Short mmCIF file of C-alpha atoms in Angstrom, two decimals:
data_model
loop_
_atom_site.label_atom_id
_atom_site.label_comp_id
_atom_site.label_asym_id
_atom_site.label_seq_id
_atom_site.Cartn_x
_atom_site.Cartn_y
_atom_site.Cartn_z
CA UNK A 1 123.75 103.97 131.87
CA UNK A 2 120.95 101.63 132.76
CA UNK A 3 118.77 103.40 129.77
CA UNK A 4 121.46 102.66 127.58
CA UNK A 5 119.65 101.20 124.75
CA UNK A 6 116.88 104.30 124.24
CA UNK A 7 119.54 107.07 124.38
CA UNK A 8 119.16 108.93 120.77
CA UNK A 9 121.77 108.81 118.21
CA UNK A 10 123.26 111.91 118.59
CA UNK A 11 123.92 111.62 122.14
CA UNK A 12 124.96 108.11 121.87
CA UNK A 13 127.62 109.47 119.03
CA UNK A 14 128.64 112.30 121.58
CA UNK A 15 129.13 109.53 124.83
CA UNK A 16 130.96 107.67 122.59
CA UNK A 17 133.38 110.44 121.14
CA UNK A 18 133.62 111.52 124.78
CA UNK A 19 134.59 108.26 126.21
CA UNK A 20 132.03 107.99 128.76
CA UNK A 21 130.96 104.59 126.51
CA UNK A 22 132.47 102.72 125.09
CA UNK A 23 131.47 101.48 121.24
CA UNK A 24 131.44 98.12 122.36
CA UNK A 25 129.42 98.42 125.50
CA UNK A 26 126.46 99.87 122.88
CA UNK A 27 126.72 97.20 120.66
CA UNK A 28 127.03 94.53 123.59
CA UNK A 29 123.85 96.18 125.15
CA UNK A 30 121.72 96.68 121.74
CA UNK A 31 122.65 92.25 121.44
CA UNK A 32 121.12 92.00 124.57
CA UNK A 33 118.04 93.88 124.14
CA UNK A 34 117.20 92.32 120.96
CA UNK A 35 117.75 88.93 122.46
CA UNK A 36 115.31 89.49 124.91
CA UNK A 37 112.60 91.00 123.21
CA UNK A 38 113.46 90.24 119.41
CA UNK A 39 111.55 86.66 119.89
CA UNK A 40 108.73 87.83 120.14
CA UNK A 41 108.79 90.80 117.79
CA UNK A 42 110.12 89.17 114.97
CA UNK A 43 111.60 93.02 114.04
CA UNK A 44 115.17 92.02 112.58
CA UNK A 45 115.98 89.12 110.51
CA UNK A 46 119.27 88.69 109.86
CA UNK A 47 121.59 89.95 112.63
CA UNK A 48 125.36 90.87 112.00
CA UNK A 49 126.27 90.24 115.80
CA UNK A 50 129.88 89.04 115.74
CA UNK A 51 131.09 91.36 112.51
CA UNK A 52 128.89 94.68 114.73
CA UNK A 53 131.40 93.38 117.71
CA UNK A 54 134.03 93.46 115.41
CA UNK A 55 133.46 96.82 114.54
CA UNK A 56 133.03 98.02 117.56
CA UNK A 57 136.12 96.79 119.24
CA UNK A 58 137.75 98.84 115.80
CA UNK A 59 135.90 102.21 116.57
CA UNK A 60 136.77 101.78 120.59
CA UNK A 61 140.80 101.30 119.17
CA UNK A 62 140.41 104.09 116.64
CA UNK A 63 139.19 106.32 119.29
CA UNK A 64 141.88 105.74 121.69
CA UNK A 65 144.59 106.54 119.08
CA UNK A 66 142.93 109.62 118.15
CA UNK A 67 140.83 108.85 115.10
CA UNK A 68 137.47 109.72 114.55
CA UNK A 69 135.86 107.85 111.93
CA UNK A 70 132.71 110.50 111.61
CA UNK A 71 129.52 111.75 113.46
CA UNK A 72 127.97 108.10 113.94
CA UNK A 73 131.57 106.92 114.98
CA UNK A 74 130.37 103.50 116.89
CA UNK A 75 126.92 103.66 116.60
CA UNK A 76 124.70 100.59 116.10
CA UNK A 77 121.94 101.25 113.26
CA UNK A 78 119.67 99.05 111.21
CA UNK A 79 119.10 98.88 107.60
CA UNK A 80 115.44 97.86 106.03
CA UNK A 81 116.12 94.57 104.18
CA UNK A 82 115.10 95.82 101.11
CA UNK A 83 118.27 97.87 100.65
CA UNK A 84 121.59 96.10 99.83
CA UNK A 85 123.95 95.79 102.23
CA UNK A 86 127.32 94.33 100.93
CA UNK A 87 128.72 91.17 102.28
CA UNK A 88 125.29 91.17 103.94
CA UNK A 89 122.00 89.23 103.20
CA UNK A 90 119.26 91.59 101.76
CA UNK A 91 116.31 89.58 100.15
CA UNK A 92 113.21 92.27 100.44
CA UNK A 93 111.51 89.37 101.83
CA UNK A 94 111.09 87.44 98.16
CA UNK A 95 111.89 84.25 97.82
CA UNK A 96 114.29 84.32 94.51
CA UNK A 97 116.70 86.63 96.30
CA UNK A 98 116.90 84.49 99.67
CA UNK A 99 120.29 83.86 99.95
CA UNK A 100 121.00 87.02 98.09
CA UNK A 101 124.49 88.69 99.35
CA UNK A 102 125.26 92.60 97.67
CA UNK A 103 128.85 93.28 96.47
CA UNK A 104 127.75 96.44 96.69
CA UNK A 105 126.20 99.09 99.08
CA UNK A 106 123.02 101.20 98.24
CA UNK A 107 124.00 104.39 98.32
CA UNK A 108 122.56 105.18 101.87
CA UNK A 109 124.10 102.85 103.50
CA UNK A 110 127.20 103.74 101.94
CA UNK A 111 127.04 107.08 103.37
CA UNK A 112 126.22 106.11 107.01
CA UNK A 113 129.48 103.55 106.89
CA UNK A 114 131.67 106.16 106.11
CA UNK A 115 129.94 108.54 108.83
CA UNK A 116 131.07 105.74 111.19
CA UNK A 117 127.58 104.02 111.53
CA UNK A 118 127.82 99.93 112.82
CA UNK A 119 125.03 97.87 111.18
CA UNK A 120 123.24 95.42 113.53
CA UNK A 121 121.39 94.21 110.90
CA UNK A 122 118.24 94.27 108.55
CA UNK A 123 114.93 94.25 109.43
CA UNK A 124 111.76 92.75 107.91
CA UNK A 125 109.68 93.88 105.55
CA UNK A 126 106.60 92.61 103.31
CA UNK A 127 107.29 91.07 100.43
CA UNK A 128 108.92 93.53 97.61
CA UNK A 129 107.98 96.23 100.04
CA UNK A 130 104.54 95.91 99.08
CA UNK A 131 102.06 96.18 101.97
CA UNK A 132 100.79 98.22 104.71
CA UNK A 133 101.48 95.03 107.06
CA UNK A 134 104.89 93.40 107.73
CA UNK A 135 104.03 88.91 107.20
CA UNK A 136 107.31 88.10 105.30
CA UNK A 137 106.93 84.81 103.46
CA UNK A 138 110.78 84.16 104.50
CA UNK A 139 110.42 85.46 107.58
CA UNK A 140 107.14 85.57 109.25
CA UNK A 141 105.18 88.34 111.01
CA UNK A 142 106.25 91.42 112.92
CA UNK A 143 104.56 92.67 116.00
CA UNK A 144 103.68 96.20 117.54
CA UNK A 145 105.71 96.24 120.86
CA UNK A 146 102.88 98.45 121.78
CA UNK A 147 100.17 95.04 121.48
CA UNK A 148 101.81 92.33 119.86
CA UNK A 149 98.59 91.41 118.79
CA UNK A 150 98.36 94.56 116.53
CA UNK A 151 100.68 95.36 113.25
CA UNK A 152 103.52 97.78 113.24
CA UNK A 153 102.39 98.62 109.21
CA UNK A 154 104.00 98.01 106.31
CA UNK A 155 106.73 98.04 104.44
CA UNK A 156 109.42 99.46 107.35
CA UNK A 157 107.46 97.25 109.80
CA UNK A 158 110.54 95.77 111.28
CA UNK A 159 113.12 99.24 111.71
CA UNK A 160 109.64 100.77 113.20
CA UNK A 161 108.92 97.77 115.71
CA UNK A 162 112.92 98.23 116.66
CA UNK A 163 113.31 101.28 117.02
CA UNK A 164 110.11 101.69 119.86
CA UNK A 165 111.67 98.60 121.58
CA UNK A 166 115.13 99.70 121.94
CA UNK A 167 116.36 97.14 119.35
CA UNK A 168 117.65 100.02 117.01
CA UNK A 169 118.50 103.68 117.50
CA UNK A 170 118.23 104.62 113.74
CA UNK A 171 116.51 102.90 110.96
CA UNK A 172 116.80 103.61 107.17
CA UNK A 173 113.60 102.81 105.81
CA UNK A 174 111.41 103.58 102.29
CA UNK A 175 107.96 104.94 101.57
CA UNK A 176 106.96 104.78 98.07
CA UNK A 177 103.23 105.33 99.69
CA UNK A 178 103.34 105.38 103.50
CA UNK A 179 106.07 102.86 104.20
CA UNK A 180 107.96 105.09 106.65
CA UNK A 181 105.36 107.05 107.82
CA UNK A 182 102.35 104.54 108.45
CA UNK A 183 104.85 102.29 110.53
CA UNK A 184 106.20 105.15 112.65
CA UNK A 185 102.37 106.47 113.60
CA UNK A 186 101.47 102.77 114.43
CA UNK A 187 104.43 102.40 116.75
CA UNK A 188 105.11 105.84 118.44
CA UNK A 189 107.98 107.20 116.66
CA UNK A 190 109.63 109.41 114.33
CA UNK A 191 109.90 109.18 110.32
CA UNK A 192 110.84 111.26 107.81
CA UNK A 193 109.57 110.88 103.85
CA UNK A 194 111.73 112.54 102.04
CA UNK A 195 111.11 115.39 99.00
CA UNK A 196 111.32 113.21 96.31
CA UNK A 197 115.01 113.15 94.39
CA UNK A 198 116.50 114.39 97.57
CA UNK A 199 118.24 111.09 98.65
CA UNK A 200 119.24 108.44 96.26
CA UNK A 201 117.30 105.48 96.35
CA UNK A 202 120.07 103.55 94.19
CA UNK A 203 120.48 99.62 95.71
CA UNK A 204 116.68 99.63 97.02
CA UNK A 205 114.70 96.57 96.05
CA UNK A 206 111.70 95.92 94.47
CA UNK A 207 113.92 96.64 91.39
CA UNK A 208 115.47 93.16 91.27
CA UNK A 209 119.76 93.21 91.25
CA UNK A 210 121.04 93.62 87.32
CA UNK A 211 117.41 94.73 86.45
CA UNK A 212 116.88 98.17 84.60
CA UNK A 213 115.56 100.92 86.71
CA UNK A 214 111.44 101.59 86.12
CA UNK A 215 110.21 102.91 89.31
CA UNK A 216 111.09 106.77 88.76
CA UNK A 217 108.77 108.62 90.96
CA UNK A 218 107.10 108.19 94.13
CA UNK A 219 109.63 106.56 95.89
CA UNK A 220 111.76 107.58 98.63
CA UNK A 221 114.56 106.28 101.29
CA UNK A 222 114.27 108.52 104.55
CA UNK A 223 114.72 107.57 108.52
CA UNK A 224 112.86 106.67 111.84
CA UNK A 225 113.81 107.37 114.66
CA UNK A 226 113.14 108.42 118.22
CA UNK A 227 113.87 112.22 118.24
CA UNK A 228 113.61 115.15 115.53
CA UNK A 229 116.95 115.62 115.99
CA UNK A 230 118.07 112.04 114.36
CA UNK A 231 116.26 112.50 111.45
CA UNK A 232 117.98 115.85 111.17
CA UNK A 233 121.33 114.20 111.65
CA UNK A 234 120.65 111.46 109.14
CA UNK A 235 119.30 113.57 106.51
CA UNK A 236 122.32 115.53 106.57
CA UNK A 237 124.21 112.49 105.78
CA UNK A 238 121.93 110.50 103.03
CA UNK A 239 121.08 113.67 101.22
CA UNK A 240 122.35 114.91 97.98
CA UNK A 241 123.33 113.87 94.28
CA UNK A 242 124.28 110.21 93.72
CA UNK A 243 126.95 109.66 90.15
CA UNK A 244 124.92 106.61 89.81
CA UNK A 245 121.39 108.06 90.21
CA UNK A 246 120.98 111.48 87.82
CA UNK A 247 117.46 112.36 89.17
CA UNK A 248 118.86 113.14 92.56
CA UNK A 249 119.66 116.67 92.73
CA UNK A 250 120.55 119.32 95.48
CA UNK A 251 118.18 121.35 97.28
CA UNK A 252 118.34 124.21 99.33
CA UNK A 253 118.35 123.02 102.92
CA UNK A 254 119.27 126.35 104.97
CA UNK A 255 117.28 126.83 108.14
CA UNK A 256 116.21 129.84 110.16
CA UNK A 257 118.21 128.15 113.67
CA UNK A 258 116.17 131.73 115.70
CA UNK A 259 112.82 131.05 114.78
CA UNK A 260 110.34 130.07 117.41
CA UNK A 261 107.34 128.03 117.30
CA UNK A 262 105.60 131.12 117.25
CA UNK A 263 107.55 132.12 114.16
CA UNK A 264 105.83 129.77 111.62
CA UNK A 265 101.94 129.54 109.92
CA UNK A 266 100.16 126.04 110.25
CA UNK A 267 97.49 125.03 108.24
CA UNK A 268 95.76 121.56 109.81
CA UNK A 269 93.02 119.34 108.79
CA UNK A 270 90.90 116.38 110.08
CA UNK A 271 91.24 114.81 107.28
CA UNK A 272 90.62 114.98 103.41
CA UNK A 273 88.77 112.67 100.87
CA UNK A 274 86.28 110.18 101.43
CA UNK A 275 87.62 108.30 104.27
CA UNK A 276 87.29 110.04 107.51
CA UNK A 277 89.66 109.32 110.67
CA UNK A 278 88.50 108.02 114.11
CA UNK A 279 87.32 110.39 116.42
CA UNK A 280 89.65 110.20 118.45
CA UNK A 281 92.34 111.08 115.83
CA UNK A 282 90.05 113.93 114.89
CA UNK A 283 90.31 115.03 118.52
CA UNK A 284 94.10 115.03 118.07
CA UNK A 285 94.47 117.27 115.61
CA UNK A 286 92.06 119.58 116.67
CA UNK A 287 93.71 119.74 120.11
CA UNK A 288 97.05 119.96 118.44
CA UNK A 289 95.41 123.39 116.80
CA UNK A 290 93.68 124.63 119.26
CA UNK A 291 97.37 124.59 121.48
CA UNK A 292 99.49 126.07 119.13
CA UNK A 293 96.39 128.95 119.07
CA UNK A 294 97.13 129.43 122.18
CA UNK A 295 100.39 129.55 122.34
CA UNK A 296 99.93 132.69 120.01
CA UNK A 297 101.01 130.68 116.37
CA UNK A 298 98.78 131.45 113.19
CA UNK A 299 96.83 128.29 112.54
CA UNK A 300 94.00 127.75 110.12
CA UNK A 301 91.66 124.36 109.12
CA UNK A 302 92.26 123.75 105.54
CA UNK A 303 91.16 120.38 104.57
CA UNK A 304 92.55 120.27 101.26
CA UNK A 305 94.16 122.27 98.68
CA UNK A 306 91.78 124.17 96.05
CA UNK A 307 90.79 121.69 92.92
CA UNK A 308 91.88 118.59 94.65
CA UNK A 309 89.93 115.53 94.07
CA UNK A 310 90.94 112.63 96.50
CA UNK A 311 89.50 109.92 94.00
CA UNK A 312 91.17 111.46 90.77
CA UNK A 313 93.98 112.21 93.26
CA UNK A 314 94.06 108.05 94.20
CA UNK A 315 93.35 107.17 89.78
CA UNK A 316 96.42 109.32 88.79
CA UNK A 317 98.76 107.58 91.75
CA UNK A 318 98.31 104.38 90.73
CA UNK A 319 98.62 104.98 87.19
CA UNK A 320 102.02 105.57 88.04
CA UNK A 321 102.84 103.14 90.59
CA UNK A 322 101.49 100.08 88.29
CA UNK A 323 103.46 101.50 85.23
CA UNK A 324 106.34 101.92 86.91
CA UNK A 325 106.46 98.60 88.82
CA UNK A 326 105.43 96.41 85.98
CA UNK A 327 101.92 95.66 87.53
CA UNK A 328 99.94 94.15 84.34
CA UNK A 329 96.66 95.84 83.22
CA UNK A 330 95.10 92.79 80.43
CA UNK A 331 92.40 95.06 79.45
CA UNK A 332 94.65 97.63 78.23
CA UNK A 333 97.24 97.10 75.28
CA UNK A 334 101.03 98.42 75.84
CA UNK A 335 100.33 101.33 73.89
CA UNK A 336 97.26 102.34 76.24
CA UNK A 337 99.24 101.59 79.11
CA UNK A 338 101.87 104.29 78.08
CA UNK A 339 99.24 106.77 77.29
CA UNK A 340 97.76 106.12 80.41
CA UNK A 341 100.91 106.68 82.17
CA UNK A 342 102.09 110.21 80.29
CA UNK A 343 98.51 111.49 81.16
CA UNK A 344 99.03 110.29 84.46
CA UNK A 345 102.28 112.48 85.02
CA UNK A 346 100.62 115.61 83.45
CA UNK A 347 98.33 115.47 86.18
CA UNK A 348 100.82 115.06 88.53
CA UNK A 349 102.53 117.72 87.33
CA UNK A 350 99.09 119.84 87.43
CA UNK A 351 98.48 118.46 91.15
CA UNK A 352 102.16 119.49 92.37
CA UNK A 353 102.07 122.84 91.20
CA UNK A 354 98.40 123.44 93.39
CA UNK A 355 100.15 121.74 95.95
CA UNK A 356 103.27 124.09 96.04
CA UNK A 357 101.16 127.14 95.53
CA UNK A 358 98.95 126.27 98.76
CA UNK A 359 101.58 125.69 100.78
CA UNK A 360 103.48 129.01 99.69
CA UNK A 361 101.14 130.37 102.42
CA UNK A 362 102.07 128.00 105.23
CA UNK A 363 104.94 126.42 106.44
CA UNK A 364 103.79 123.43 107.34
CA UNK A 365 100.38 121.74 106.97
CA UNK A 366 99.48 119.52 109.91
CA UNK A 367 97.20 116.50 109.02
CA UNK A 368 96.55 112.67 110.06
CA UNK A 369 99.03 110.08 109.59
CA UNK A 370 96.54 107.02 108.82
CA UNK A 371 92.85 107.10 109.71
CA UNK A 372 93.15 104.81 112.26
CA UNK A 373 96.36 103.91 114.86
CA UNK A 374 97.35 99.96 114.46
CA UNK A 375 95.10 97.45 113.87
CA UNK A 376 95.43 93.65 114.75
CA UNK A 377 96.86 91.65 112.43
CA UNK A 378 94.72 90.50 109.25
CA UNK A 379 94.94 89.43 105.61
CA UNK A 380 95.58 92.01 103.31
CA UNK A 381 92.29 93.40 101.55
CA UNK A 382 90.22 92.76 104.77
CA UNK A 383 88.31 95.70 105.79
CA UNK A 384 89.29 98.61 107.90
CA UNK A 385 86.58 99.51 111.10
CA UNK A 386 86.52 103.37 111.53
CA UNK A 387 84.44 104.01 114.41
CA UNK A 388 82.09 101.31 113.54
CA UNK A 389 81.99 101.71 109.71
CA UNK A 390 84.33 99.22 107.28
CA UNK A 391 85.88 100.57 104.52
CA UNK A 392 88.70 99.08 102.06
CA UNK A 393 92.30 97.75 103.35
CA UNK A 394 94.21 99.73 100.84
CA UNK A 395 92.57 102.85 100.26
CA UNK A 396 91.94 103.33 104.12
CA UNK A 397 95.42 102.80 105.34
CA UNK A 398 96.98 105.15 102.45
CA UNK A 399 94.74 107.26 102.44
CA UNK A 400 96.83 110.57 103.76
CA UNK A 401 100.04 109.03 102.92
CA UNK A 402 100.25 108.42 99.49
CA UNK A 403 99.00 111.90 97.78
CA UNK A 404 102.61 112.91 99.14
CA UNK A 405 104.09 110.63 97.26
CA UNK A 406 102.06 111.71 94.19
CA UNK A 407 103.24 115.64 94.99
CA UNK A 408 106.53 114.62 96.35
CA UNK A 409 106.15 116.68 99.08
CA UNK A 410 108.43 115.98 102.41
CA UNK A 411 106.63 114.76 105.59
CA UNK A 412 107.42 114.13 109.17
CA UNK A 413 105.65 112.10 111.20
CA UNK A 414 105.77 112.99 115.07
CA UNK A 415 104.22 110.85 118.23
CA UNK A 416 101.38 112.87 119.60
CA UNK A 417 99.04 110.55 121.94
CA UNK A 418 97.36 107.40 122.55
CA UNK A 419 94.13 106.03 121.47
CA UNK A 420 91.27 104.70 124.65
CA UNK A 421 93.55 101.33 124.33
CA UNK A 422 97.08 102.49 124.50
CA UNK A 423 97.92 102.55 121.11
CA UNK A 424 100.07 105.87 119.29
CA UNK A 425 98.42 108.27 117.74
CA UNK A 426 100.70 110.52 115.14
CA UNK A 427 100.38 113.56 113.14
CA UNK A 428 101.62 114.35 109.86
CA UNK A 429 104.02 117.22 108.94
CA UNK A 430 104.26 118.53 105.48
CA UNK A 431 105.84 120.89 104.04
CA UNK A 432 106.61 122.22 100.54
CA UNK A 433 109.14 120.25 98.32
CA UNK A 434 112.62 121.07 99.12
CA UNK A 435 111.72 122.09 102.99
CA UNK A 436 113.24 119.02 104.37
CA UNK A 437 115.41 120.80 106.97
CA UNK A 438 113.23 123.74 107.41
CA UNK A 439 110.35 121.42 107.82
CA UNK A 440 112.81 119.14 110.58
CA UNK A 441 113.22 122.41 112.45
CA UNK A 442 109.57 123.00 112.43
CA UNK A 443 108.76 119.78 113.49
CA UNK A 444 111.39 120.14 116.45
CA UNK A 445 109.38 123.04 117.88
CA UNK A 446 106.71 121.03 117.17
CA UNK A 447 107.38 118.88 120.01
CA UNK A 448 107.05 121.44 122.60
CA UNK A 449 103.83 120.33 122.32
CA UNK A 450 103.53 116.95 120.58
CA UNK A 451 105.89 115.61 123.48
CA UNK A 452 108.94 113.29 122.81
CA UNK A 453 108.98 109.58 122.49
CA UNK A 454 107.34 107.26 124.95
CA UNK A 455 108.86 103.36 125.35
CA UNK A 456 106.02 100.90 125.35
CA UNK A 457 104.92 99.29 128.34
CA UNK A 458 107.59 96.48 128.88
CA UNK A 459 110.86 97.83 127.24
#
């Protein structure tokens, strides 16, 4: 198995369980991979090499006296280092927590242990999670495998930039406003963002270790990956009510397994708000459209739901987000902030319930990932170029990201094509809260015409 490193999980987990691999020879050729290309990458940060041996020689033994340890029995993952990992350094790339070592799991990575997942280790991240670009001040930059002169994004930089280059087969990430989906358009892979309060996000930082818990919406822990199918897989594992989160709750996730491509409605848009997306991503979705037209689907252009404002849209998410994460307003007394922050999830609420009632007539809404695919690497705040025209950092990269966040809705990002210089171009899948796995099996039809994952150019 030459290719042995950009198998998928699930068939890794079945050449395993079958024998025709052995646990060890995966982990042995995952080392090898990252220390040839991980250099230059900078994708993970701390690396668990002789304890992932360890464990694999355990899952080979286990195997050949019968036991089977669960559906990722042997197989190498990665864990964003902004979720603990116990007996294993997480620091969310912030200086105070540097040498920081969990006693304790996050409840993800709990789950994928005792599915019989090995982890490799954990990969960079911005500091606190908190940009669209991944320049750790512990750990430096992280590069796009696809121009290492270009950004993977921000926060799940790292698991993105290791999954494209073979480094990692599965990534648990979090997007609390594009963080697994931006990273996974910039680098040519798959990501799922979660409905919100479908998986835990219990032993994720920015919440500091023995800290209360603030951030309450918005946030969610989903996976990347290189196939539908794996974030299928993984969902099925991380999903459902935590003891030591209440919020998380169970959702329906039943599936129609006979539908066809044919069988589902598709809105699509261009784009929505004030920032528009290259032309060439335009082109994308347009073509994307005009295929599955052809192909005899419904599809209809709808750039936005009815009474949604992208600026009021963008006021009312950050209302939230700076409540929630502590992010001082000096002009405005405590009081006002609170006031601010209860009309904020009113509107939310209001915003949510037009979002589930347009997309009660379509099963999935097909729309940009990010205006533009990567971008070289720059200071944070310094403008975006869309086709010749700058507009701001922030507000340009999240600008079809984070109003999912705001409406909790789940969203898949798929590879679709490259940009005139080589670079991925995604689309966004969304669906209505609570779709996850209907929206995963859309998404795998999908991909009769998206196409599948393409290694970069030197991997």
């Amino acid at each position: 198995m030459n290719d042995l490193v950009f198998l998928t999980a699930h068939q890794l987990a079945k050449a395993i369980r079958d024998r025709q691999v052995s646990s060890k020879e995966v982990i042995e050729a995952y080392l090898s991979q990252i220390a040839q290309h991980n250099p230059r990458l900078n994708a993970i940060v701390t690396l668990d090499a002789e304890n992932a041996i360890a464990q694999s020689k355990a899952a080979d033994q286990a195997l050949a006296q019968g036991e089977n340890w669960g559906v990722l029995h042997g197989v190498p993952i990665t864990i964003k280092d902004t979720l603990e990992t116990k007996g294993l350094r997480t620091t969310s790339s912030y200086q105070p927590l540097a040498n920081y070592v969990p006693k304790q799991d996050a409840t993800v990575v709990a789950r994928l242990r005792a599915a019989g997942a090995i982890i490799l280790g954990k990969t960079n991240t911005p500091q606190l999670a908190d940009n669209f670009q991944t320049n750790s001040p512990l750990f430096g930059r992280t590069n796009n495998p696809w121009n290492h002169e270009c950004t993977p994004g921000g926060s799940t930089g790292g698991g993105a930039s290791a999954i494209a280059a073979g480094l990692s087969l599965l990534e648990i990430g979090s997007d609390i406003g594009g963080s697994i989906r931006v990273p996974s358009h910039f680098c040519g892979i798959f990501g799922l963002k979660p409905t919100e309060d479908l998986v835990s996000i219990f032993g994720h930082i920015p919440e500091l270790p023995g800290t209360p818990k603030t951030i309450r919406h918005l946030q969610t822990i989903g996976p990347l990956a290189r196939c539908v199918e794996d974030l299928q897989l993984c969902l099925s594992l991380i999903q459902d009510p935590d003891p030591r989160q209440s919020e998380v709750m169970p959702i329906s996730t039943q599936v129609n397994p006979v539908a066809t491509l044919q069988s589902y409605r598709y809105a699509w848009t261009e784009g929505f708000g004030q920032i528009p997306a290259t032309a060439e991503t335009k082109a994308a979705l347009e073509k994307l459209a005009s295929s599955l037209a052809d192909l005899g689907c419904c599809v209809e252009q709808h750039n936005q739901p009815p009474n949604f404002d992208s600026n009021a849209i963008r006021d009312t998410y950050l209302k939230i987000y700076n409540f929630e994460l502590g992010l001082s307003q000096p002009d405005l007394t405590q009081t006002q902030q609170q006031q601010r922050y209860l009309t904020a999830l009113i509107e939310r609420d209001i915003l949510i319930a037009n979002m589930e009632d347009f997309l009660s007539n379509w099963d999935a809404w097909l729309c940009p990932v990010v205006p533009v695919p990567a971008f070289t690497h720059r200071q944070p705040g310094e403008p975006i170029e869309v086709d010749g025209h700058e507009f701001s950092y922030l507000r340009t990269i999240g600008a079809y990201t984070t109003i999912f966040n705001l409406t909790g809705n789940p969203a898949v990002v798929l590879p679709f094509t490259q940009s005139q210089e080589g670079l991925p171009i995604g689309v966004q899948v969304v669906g209505r809260r609570g779709s996850d796995m209907k929206l995963l099996e859309i998404a795998e039809k999908l991909t009769q015409v998206t196409g599948f994952f393409q290694r970069p150019p030197g991997y």
